[in-house]
């Protein structure tokens, strides 16, 4: 019970905290207002609770695929806002229209934070609410929840500290690479949801890396949560991952290149 | 410019038609297998399906609390609310054993999908 709670809560919190930490680290030099955290997280938590309450009905939409479709929608929106955030960050780096791009960065980060917390919080809410409802809320569950959340937040904080201690130029580039991997991982998770409800075809896996890094191992689970690690990807999933990665990197590099042209 | 606009519209139309066709084909008759969740246990805990066939799993949660059907081998993960149900497609799969579990109650909620070749006989 204790370990299970730790792992479940840790996975969910980690997924959101990595994205938020990366965005914080990338934006701290540009004095993007931190208000996006204050708005984003509570609204995300509220959405998570609403989702948890209505997930039963949502699951019945479109002949039983509603849950997956809504989740894929969340993933997709996060990805789009990440692209917007990258453009804003590059523009701020160029010191072009700082006031406008500061607002764009701030708004896109509010959206990303809210959507990330909504995505993760829904499952956490259901897990905890289930035990509350059945009066099985034990101290082990509560302790496990707190520990998992604490570890998740700590990893995010550690990432933030490491990135902000590096020379900014270096941290910026590393941060954007990590963000590219995270956003591609998000699209991969979306692709898996689509395979689950047969919108994407189920195909034989391209490879099986389970021997090197089993998906069910702790490291495998954490890598799945943060970077979308998948030991048996289908061709469709691999294509979507690569497309997402190239699109993100392309936007990143395109606006970086324009930086140098203007300098 | 106009030519690319038309192409874009055609592309979108084709994409929508394709998605619709896929979903129609999806909900065309696929064998449906039911798995129930009762008292944090799966019934049946071992389900046999034929090799190389796409099947629709209907997970029915008879408990009042939610459960998350999860399987690393099958790459499936879905929350089923209390007194609710959910569908998951699996397969076509090669012969073998594919365990699954209930993430919210992993100690008790455990099961497996056994995929067998046609001539070995299939029972539900």
CSV table of C-alpha atoms in Angstrom, one decimal:
chain,number,residue,atom,x,y,z
A,1,UNK,CA,0.0,0.0,0.0
A,2,UNK,CA,2.7,2.4,1.0
A,3,UNK,CA,5.1,1.7,-1.8
A,4,UNK,CA,2.3,1.5,-4.3
A,5,UNK,CA,1.0,4.9,-3.3
A,6,UNK,CA,4.5,6.4,-3.4
A,7,UNK,CA,5.1,5.1,-6.9
A,8,UNK,CA,1.7,6.1,-8.3
A,9,UNK,CA,1.8,9.6,-6.9
A,10,UNK,CA,5.5,10.1,-7.7
A,11,UNK,CA,4.9,9.2,-11.3
A,12,UNK,CA,2.1,11.7,-11.7
A,13,UNK,CA,3.8,14.5,-9.9
A,14,UNK,CA,7.1,13.9,-11.7
A,15,UNK,CA,5.5,14.3,-15.1
A,16,UNK,CA,4.1,17.7,-14.2
A,17,UNK,CA,7.0,18.9,-12.1
A,18,UNK,CA,9.7,18.2,-14.8
A,19,UNK,CA,7.8,20.3,-17.4
A,20,UNK,CA,7.2,23.2,-14.9
A,21,UNK,CA,10.8,23.1,-13.7
A,22,UNK,CA,12.1,23.2,-17.2
A,23,UNK,CA,9.9,26.2,-18.1
A,24,UNK,CA,10.9,28.0,-14.9
A,25,UNK,CA,14.6,27.4,-15.6
A,26,UNK,CA,14.3,28.5,-19.2
A,27,UNK,CA,12.4,31.7,-18.4
A,28,UNK,CA,14.1,32.9,-15.2
A,29,UNK,CA,16.5,35.1,-17.0
A,30,UNK,CA,13.8,36.9,-18.9
A,31,UNK,CA,11.9,37.9,-15.8
A,32,UNK,CA,8.8,36.2,-17.0
A,33,UNK,CA,6.3,36.8,-14.2
A,34,UNK,CA,5.9,33.8,-11.9
A,35,UNK,CA,2.2,34.5,-11.7
A,36,UNK,CA,1.7,31.7,-14.2
A,37,UNK,CA,2.4,29.2,-11.5
A,38,UNK,CA,0.0,30.9,-9.2
A,39,UNK,CA,-2.8,30.8,-11.8
A,40,UNK,CA,-1.8,27.6,-13.6
A,41,UNK,CA,-1.5,25.1,-10.8
A,42,UNK,CA,-4.8,25.8,-8.9
A,43,UNK,CA,-6.8,25.9,-12.1
A,44,UNK,CA,-5.1,22.6,-13.2
A,45,UNK,CA,-5.9,21.1,-9.8
A,46,UNK,CA,-9.5,22.2,-10.2
A,47,UNK,CA,-9.7,20.7,-13.7
A,48,UNK,CA,-8.2,17.5,-12.4
A,49,UNK,CA,-10.9,17.2,-9.8
A,50,UNK,CA,-13.6,17.9,-12.3
A,51,UNK,CA,-12.1,15.3,-14.7
A,52,UNK,CA,-12.0,12.8,-11.9
A,53,UNK,CA,-15.6,13.4,-11.0
A,54,UNK,CA,-16.8,13.1,-14.5
A,55,UNK,CA,-14.4,10.6,-16.0
A,56,UNK,CA,-17.1,7.9,-15.9
A,57,UNK,CA,-19.4,9.8,-18.2
A,58,UNK,CA,-16.5,11.0,-20.3
A,59,UNK,CA,-15.4,7.4,-20.8
A,60,UNK,CA,-18.7,6.6,-22.4
A,61,UNK,CA,-18.5,9.3,-25.1
A,62,UNK,CA,-18.0,8.3,-28.7
A,63,UNK,CA,-18.8,4.6,-27.9
A,64,UNK,CA,-16.3,4.2,-25.1
A,65,UNK,CA,-13.3,6.0,-26.3
A,66,UNK,CA,-14.0,9.3,-24.7
A,67,UNK,CA,-11.4,9.0,-22.0
A,68,UNK,CA,-8.6,8.4,-24.5
A,69,UNK,CA,-9.8,11.2,-26.9
A,70,UNK,CA,-9.9,13.8,-24.1
A,71,UNK,CA,-6.5,12.7,-22.8
A,72,UNK,CA,-5.0,12.9,-26.3
A,73,UNK,CA,-6.6,16.4,-26.6
A,74,UNK,CA,-4.8,17.4,-23.4
A,75,UNK,CA,-1.5,16.0,-24.6
A,76,UNK,CA,-1.9,17.8,-28.0
A,77,UNK,CA,-2.8,21.1,-26.4
A,78,UNK,CA,0.2,20.9,-24.1
A,79,UNK,CA,2.4,20.2,-27.1
A,80,UNK,CA,1.0,23.2,-29.0
A,81,UNK,CA,1.5,25.5,-26.1
A,82,UNK,CA,5.1,24.2,-25.7
A,83,UNK,CA,5.7,25.2,-29.3
A,84,UNK,CA,4.3,28.7,-28.5
A,85,UNK,CA,6.5,28.9,-25.4
A,86,UNK,CA,9.6,28.0,-27.4
A,87,UNK,CA,9.0,30.7,-29.9
A,88,UNK,CA,8.3,33.2,-27.1
A,89,UNK,CA,11.6,32.2,-25.3
A,90,UNK,CA,13.6,32.6,-28.5
A,91,UNK,CA,12.0,36.0,-29.1
A,92,UNK,CA,12.8,37.1,-25.6
A,93,UNK,CA,16.4,35.9,-26.1
A,94,UNK,CA,16.5,38.2,-29.2
A,95,UNK,CA,15.2,41.0,-27.0
A,96,UNK,CA,12.5,41.6,-29.6
A,97,UNK,CA,9.2,43.1,-28.4
A,98,UNK,CA,10.0,42.0,-24.9
A,99,UNK,CA,6.7,43.2,-23.3
A,100,UNK,CA,4.6,41.3,-25.9
A,101,UNK,CA,6.6,38.0,-25.9
A,102,UNK,CA,6.8,38.2,-22.1
A,103,UNK,CA,3.0,38.1,-22.0
A,104,UNK,CA,2.9,35.3,-24.6
A,105,UNK,CA,5.4,33.3,-22.6
A,106,UNK,CA,3.5,33.8,-19.4
A,107,UNK,CA,0.2,32.9,-20.9
A,108,UNK,CA,1.5,29.8,-22.6
A,109,UNK,CA,3.1,28.7,-19.4
A,110,UNK,CA,-0.1,29.2,-17.5
A,111,UNK,CA,-1.8,26.9,-20.0
A,112,UNK,CA,1.0,24.3,-19.9
A,113,UNK,CA,1.0,24.2,-16.1
A,114,UNK,CA,-2.8,24.0,-15.9
A,115,UNK,CA,-3.0,21.3,-18.5
A,116,UNK,CA,-0.1,19.3,-17.0
A,117,UNK,CA,-1.7,19.4,-13.6
A,118,UNK,CA,-5.1,18.5,-15.0
A,119,UNK,CA,-3.6,15.5,-16.8
A,120,UNK,CA,-1.8,14.1,-13.8
A,121,UNK,CA,-4.1,15.3,-11.1
A,122,UNK,CA,-7.1,13.4,-12.5
A,123,UNK,CA,-5.6,10.0,-11.9
A,124,UNK,CA,-4.3,11.0,-8.4
A,125,UNK,CA,-7.7,12.3,-7.5
A,126,UNK,CA,-9.3,9.0,-8.6
A,127,UNK,CA,-6.8,6.9,-6.7
A,128,UNK,CA,-7.2,8.8,-3.4
A,129,UNK,CA,-10.9,9.4,-3.7
A,130,UNK,CA,-11.5,5.7,-4.2
A,131,UNK,CA,-9.9,4.9,-0.9
A,132,UNK,CA,-11.6,7.8,0.9
A,133,UNK,CA,-14.9,6.7,-0.4
A,134,UNK,CA,-14.5,3.2,0.8
A,135,UNK,CA,-13.2,4.3,4.2
A,136,UNK,CA,-10.0,2.5,3.5
A,137,UNK,CA,-7.9,5.6,3.8
A,138,UNK,CA,-5.0,4.4,5.8
A,139,UNK,CA,-2.0,6.2,7.2
A,140,UNK,CA,0.1,4.2,4.7
A,141,UNK,CA,-1.7,5.7,1.8
A,142,UNK,CA,-1.5,9.2,3.2
A,143,UNK,CA,2.2,8.9,4.0
A,144,UNK,CA,2.9,7.3,0.6
A,145,UNK,CA,1.1,10.1,-1.1
A,146,UNK,CA,3.0,12.8,0.7
A,147,UNK,CA,6.3,11.0,0.1
A,148,UNK,CA,5.7,10.4,-3.6
A,149,UNK,CA,4.7,14.1,-4.0
A,150,UNK,CA,7.7,15.3,-2.1
A,151,UNK,CA,10.1,13.2,-4.2
A,152,UNK,CA,8.4,14.4,-7.4
A,153,UNK,CA,8.6,18.1,-6.4
A,154,UNK,CA,12.2,17.6,-5.2
A,155,UNK,CA,13.4,16.2,-8.5
A,156,UNK,CA,11.8,19.1,-10.2
A,157,UNK,CA,13.5,21.5,-7.8
A,158,UNK,CA,16.8,19.8,-8.3
A,159,UNK,CA,16.5,20.1,-12.1
A,160,UNK,CA,15.7,23.8,-11.7
A,161,UNK,CA,18.7,24.4,-9.5
A,162,UNK,CA,21.1,22.4,-11.7
A,163,UNK,CA,19.9,24.3,-14.8
A,164,UNK,CA,20.1,27.7,-13.2
A,165,UNK,CA,23.6,27.1,-11.8
A,166,UNK,CA,25.0,26.5,-15.2
A,167,UNK,CA,26.0,29.3,-17.5
A,168,UNK,CA,22.8,30.6,-19.0
A,169,UNK,CA,23.6,29.9,-22.6
A,170,UNK,CA,24.4,26.3,-21.8
A,171,UNK,CA,21.4,25.9,-19.6
A,172,UNK,CA,19.1,27.4,-22.2
A,173,UNK,CA,20.2,25.0,-24.9
A,174,UNK,CA,20.2,21.9,-22.5
A,175,UNK,CA,16.8,23.0,-21.2
A,176,UNK,CA,15.4,23.2,-24.7
A,177,UNK,CA,16.7,19.8,-25.7
A,178,UNK,CA,15.1,18.3,-22.6
A,179,UNK,CA,11.9,20.1,-23.4
A,180,UNK,CA,12.0,18.7,-26.9
A,181,UNK,CA,12.3,15.2,-25.5
A,182,UNK,CA,9.5,15.8,-23.0
A,183,UNK,CA,7.2,17.1,-25.7
A,184,UNK,CA,8.0,14.3,-28.0
A,185,UNK,CA,7.4,11.8,-25.1
A,186,UNK,CA,4.0,13.4,-24.6
A,187,UNK,CA,3.1,12.9,-28.2
A,188,UNK,CA,4.2,9.2,-27.9
A,189,UNK,CA,1.9,8.8,-24.9
A,190,UNK,CA,-0.9,10.3,-26.9
A,191,UNK,CA,-0.1,7.9,-29.8
A,192,UNK,CA,-0.3,4.9,-27.4
A,193,UNK,CA,-3.8,6.1,-26.2
A,194,UNK,CA,-4.9,6.2,-29.8
A,195,UNK,CA,-3.6,2.7,-30.4
A,196,UNK,CA,-5.5,1.5,-27.3
A,197,UNK,CA,-8.8,2.5,-28.8
A,198,UNK,CA,-7.9,1.4,-32.3
A,199,UNK,CA,-7.7,4.8,-33.9
A,200,UNK,CA,-4.1,4.1,-34.7
A,201,UNK,CA,-3.4,0.6,-36.0
A,202,UNK,CA,-1.9,-2.0,-33.6
A,203,UNK,CA,1.3,-3.3,-35.3
A,204,UNK,CA,4.2,-5.5,-34.3
A,205,UNK,CA,6.7,-3.6,-32.2
A,206,UNK,CA,9.8,-2.3,-34.0
A,207,UNK,CA,12.0,-3.5,-31.2
A,208,UNK,CA,11.9,-4.7,-27.6
A,209,UNK,CA,14.3,-3.1,-25.3
A,210,UNK,CA,12.8,-4.7,-22.2
A,211,UNK,CA,16.0,-6.7,-21.6
A,212,UNK,CA,18.1,-3.6,-21.3
A,213,UNK,CA,15.6,-1.4,-19.5
A,214,UNK,CA,12.4,-3.1,-18.4
A,215,UNK,CA,9.4,-0.8,-18.6
A,216,UNK,CA,8.1,-2.1,-15.3
A,217,UNK,CA,11.3,-1.4,-13.4
A,218,UNK,CA,11.4,1.8,-11.4
A,219,UNK,CA,13.8,3.5,-13.7
A,220,UNK,CA,11.7,2.4,-16.7
A,221,UNK,CA,8.6,3.8,-15.1
A,222,UNK,CA,10.2,7.1,-14.3
A,223,UNK,CA,11.7,7.4,-17.8
A,224,UNK,CA,8.2,6.7,-19.1
A,225,UNK,CA,6.7,9.4,-16.9
A,226,UNK,CA,9.3,12.0,-17.9
A,227,UNK,CA,10.5,11.2,-21.4
A,228,UNK,CA,7.8,8.8,-22.6
A,229,UNK,CA,10.2,5.7,-22.6
A,230,UNK,CA,8.6,2.8,-24.4
A,231,UNK,CA,10.3,-0.6,-24.7
A,232,UNK,CA,8.1,-1.9,-27.6
A,233,UNK,CA,7.0,1.0,-29.8
A,234,UNK,CA,5.0,0.3,-32.9
A,235,UNK,CA,6.0,1.9,-36.2
A,236,UNK,CA,3.1,4.4,-36.0
A,237,UNK,CA,4.1,5.5,-32.5
A,238,UNK,CA,7.8,5.8,-33.5
A,239,UNK,CA,6.8,8.0,-36.5
A,240,UNK,CA,4.7,10.2,-34.3
A,241,UNK,CA,7.5,10.5,-31.8
A,242,UNK,CA,10.0,11.5,-34.5
A,243,UNK,CA,7.6,13.9,-36.1
A,244,UNK,CA,7.0,15.6,-32.8
A,245,UNK,CA,10.7,15.8,-32.0
A,246,UNK,CA,11.6,17.2,-35.4
A,247,UNK,CA,8.8,19.7,-35.4
A,248,UNK,CA,9.8,21.0,-32.0
A,249,UNK,CA,13.5,21.1,-32.8
A,250,UNK,CA,12.7,22.7,-36.1
A,251,UNK,CA,10.8,25.5,-34.5
A,252,UNK,CA,13.5,25.9,-31.9
A,253,UNK,CA,16.4,26.0,-34.4
A,254,UNK,CA,14.5,28.2,-36.9
A,255,UNK,CA,14.0,30.9,-34.3
A,256,UNK,CA,17.5,30.4,-32.9
A,257,UNK,CA,18.9,31.0,-36.4
A,258,UNK,CA,16.9,34.2,-36.7
A,259,UNK,CA,18.6,35.3,-33.5
A,260,UNK,CA,22.0,35.2,-35.1
A,261,UNK,CA,20.9,36.9,-38.3
A,262,UNK,CA,19.6,39.9,-36.4
A,263,UNK,CA,22.6,40.2,-34.2
B,1,UNK,CA,-1.4,29.7,-53.6
B,2,UNK,CA,-5.0,28.7,-54.5
B,3,UNK,CA,-3.7,25.3,-55.6
B,4,UNK,CA,-2.1,24.6,-52.2
B,5,UNK,CA,-5.2,25.8,-50.5
B,6,UNK,CA,-7.3,23.3,-52.4
B,7,UNK,CA,-4.7,20.6,-51.8
B,8,UNK,CA,-4.9,21.4,-48.1
B,9,UNK,CA,-8.7,21.1,-48.0
B,10,UNK,CA,-8.5,17.8,-50.0
B,11,UNK,CA,-5.9,16.5,-47.5
B,12,UNK,CA,-8.1,17.4,-44.6
B,13,UNK,CA,-11.1,15.8,-46.2
B,14,UNK,CA,-9.2,12.7,-46.9
B,15,UNK,CA,-7.9,12.6,-43.4
B,16,UNK,CA,-11.3,13.0,-41.9
B,17,UNK,CA,-12.7,10.3,-44.2
B,18,UNK,CA,-9.9,8.0,-43.3
B,19,UNK,CA,-10.4,8.6,-39.6
B,20,UNK,CA,-14.1,7.9,-40.0
B,21,UNK,CA,-13.5,4.8,-42.0
B,22,UNK,CA,-11.1,3.6,-39.4
B,23,UNK,CA,-13.6,4.2,-36.6
B,24,UNK,CA,-16.3,2.4,-38.5
B,25,UNK,CA,-14.1,-0.5,-39.2
B,26,UNK,CA,-13.1,-0.4,-35.6
B,27,UNK,CA,-16.6,-0.8,-34.3
B,28,UNK,CA,-17.4,-3.4,-36.9
B,29,UNK,CA,-17.7,-6.8,-35.3
B,30,UNK,CA,-14.6,-7.7,-33.3
B,31,UNK,CA,-14.8,-10.4,-30.8
B,32,UNK,CA,-15.6,-9.0,-27.4
B,33,UNK,CA,-14.4,-10.5,-24.2
B,34,UNK,CA,-15.5,-9.4,-20.8
B,35,UNK,CA,-13.4,-9.0,-17.7
B,36,UNK,CA,-15.1,-8.1,-14.4
B,37,UNK,CA,-13.6,-6.5,-11.4
B,38,UNK,CA,-15.1,-7.6,-8.1
B,39,UNK,CA,-13.5,-7.0,-4.7
B,40,UNK,CA,-10.3,-5.9,-6.4
B,41,UNK,CA,-10.0,-9.2,-8.3
B,42,UNK,CA,-10.3,-9.9,-12.0
B,43,UNK,CA,-12.8,-12.4,-13.2
B,44,UNK,CA,-11.6,-14.3,-15.2
B,45,UNK,CA,-8.1,-13.9,-14.0
B,46,UNK,CA,-6.9,-15.8,-17.0
B,47,UNK,CA,-8.4,-15.1,-20.4
B,48,UNK,CA,-7.6,-17.0,-23.5
B,49,UNK,CA,-7.8,-15.4,-26.9
B,50,UNK,CA,-6.7,-16.6,-30.3
B,51,UNK,CA,-3.4,-15.6,-31.9
B,52,UNK,CA,-3.3,-12.8,-34.5
B,53,UNK,CA,-6.8,-11.5,-33.8
B,54,UNK,CA,-7.7,-8.0,-32.7
B,55,UNK,CA,-10.1,-8.2,-29.8
B,56,UNK,CA,-12.2,-5.8,-27.8
B,57,UNK,CA,-11.9,-6.1,-24.0
B,58,UNK,CA,-14.8,-4.9,-22.1
B,59,UNK,CA,-13.7,-4.2,-18.5
B,60,UNK,CA,-16.7,-4.0,-16.1
B,61,UNK,CA,-15.9,-2.7,-12.7
B,62,UNK,CA,-18.5,-4.0,-10.2
B,63,UNK,CA,-16.6,-2.4,-7.3
B,64,UNK,CA,-17.7,1.0,-6.1
B,65,UNK,CA,-14.2,2.3,-6.3
B,66,UNK,CA,-12.2,3.0,-9.4
B,67,UNK,CA,-9.5,0.7,-10.7
B,68,UNK,CA,-6.8,1.3,-13.4
B,69,UNK,CA,-6.4,-1.6,-15.8
B,70,UNK,CA,-2.8,-1.7,-16.7
B,71,UNK,CA,-0.4,-3.9,-18.6
B,72,UNK,CA,3.2,-3.3,-19.6
B,73,UNK,CA,3.3,-6.2,-22.0
B,74,UNK,CA,0.1,-5.1,-23.7
B,75,UNK,CA,0.9,-1.4,-23.4
B,76,UNK,CA,-2.5,-0.6,-22.1
B,77,UNK,CA,-3.6,1.7,-19.3
B,78,UNK,CA,-7.1,2.8,-18.6
B,79,UNK,CA,-9.0,4.0,-15.5
B,80,UNK,CA,-12.4,2.3,-15.0
B,81,UNK,CA,-14.6,4.2,-12.5
B,82,UNK,CA,-16.5,2.5,-9.8
B,83,UNK,CA,-19.6,0.7,-11.2
B,84,UNK,CA,-18.4,1.7,-14.7
B,85,UNK,CA,-17.0,0.0,-17.7
B,86,UNK,CA,-14.4,0.7,-20.3
B,87,UNK,CA,-13.2,-0.8,-23.6
B,88,UNK,CA,-9.7,-1.5,-24.6
B,89,UNK,CA,-8.5,-3.1,-27.9
B,90,UNK,CA,-5.7,-5.6,-27.9
B,91,UNK,CA,-4.1,-7.6,-30.5
B,92,UNK,CA,-3.2,-8.9,-33.0
B,93,UNK,CA,-0.8,-10.6,-30.6
B,94,UNK,CA,1.7,-13.4,-30.9
B,95,UNK,CA,1.2,-16.5,-28.8
B,96,UNK,CA,2.3,-16.1,-25.3
B,97,UNK,CA,1.4,-14.8,-21.9
B,98,UNK,CA,0.5,-11.1,-21.3
B,99,UNK,CA,0.0,-10.2,-17.6
B,100,UNK,CA,-2.1,-7.3,-16.5
B,101,UNK,CA,-2.9,-5.8,-13.2
B,102,UNK,CA,-5.0,-3.2,-11.4
B,103,UNK,CA,-2.7,-0.4,-10.6
B,104,UNK,CA,-4.8,0.9,-7.7
B,105,UNK,CA,-4.8,-2.6,-6.0
B,106,UNK,CA,-1.9,-4.4,-7.5
B,107,UNK,CA,-1.5,-7.0,-4.8
B,108,UNK,CA,-4.9,-8.6,-5.5
B,109,UNK,CA,-6.0,-7.4,-9.0
B,110,UNK,CA,-3.8,-9.5,-11.2
B,111,UNK,CA,-4.6,-11.4,-14.4
B,112,UNK,CA,-3.2,-12.6,-17.6
B,113,UNK,CA,-4.2,-12.8,-21.3
B,114,UNK,CA,-3.1,-16.1,-22.8
B,115,UNK,CA,-2.8,-16.0,-26.5
B,116,UNK,CA,-2.9,-19.4,-28.2
B,117,UNK,CA,-2.6,-20.6,-31.7
B,118,UNK,CA,-5.9,-21.6,-33.4
B,119,UNK,CA,-5.3,-25.4,-33.4
B,120,UNK,CA,-4.6,-25.4,-29.6
B,121,UNK,CA,-8.2,-24.6,-29.0
B,122,UNK,CA,-9.8,-21.4,-27.7
B,123,UNK,CA,-12.0,-21.2,-24.7
B,124,UNK,CA,-13.4,-18.1,-23.0
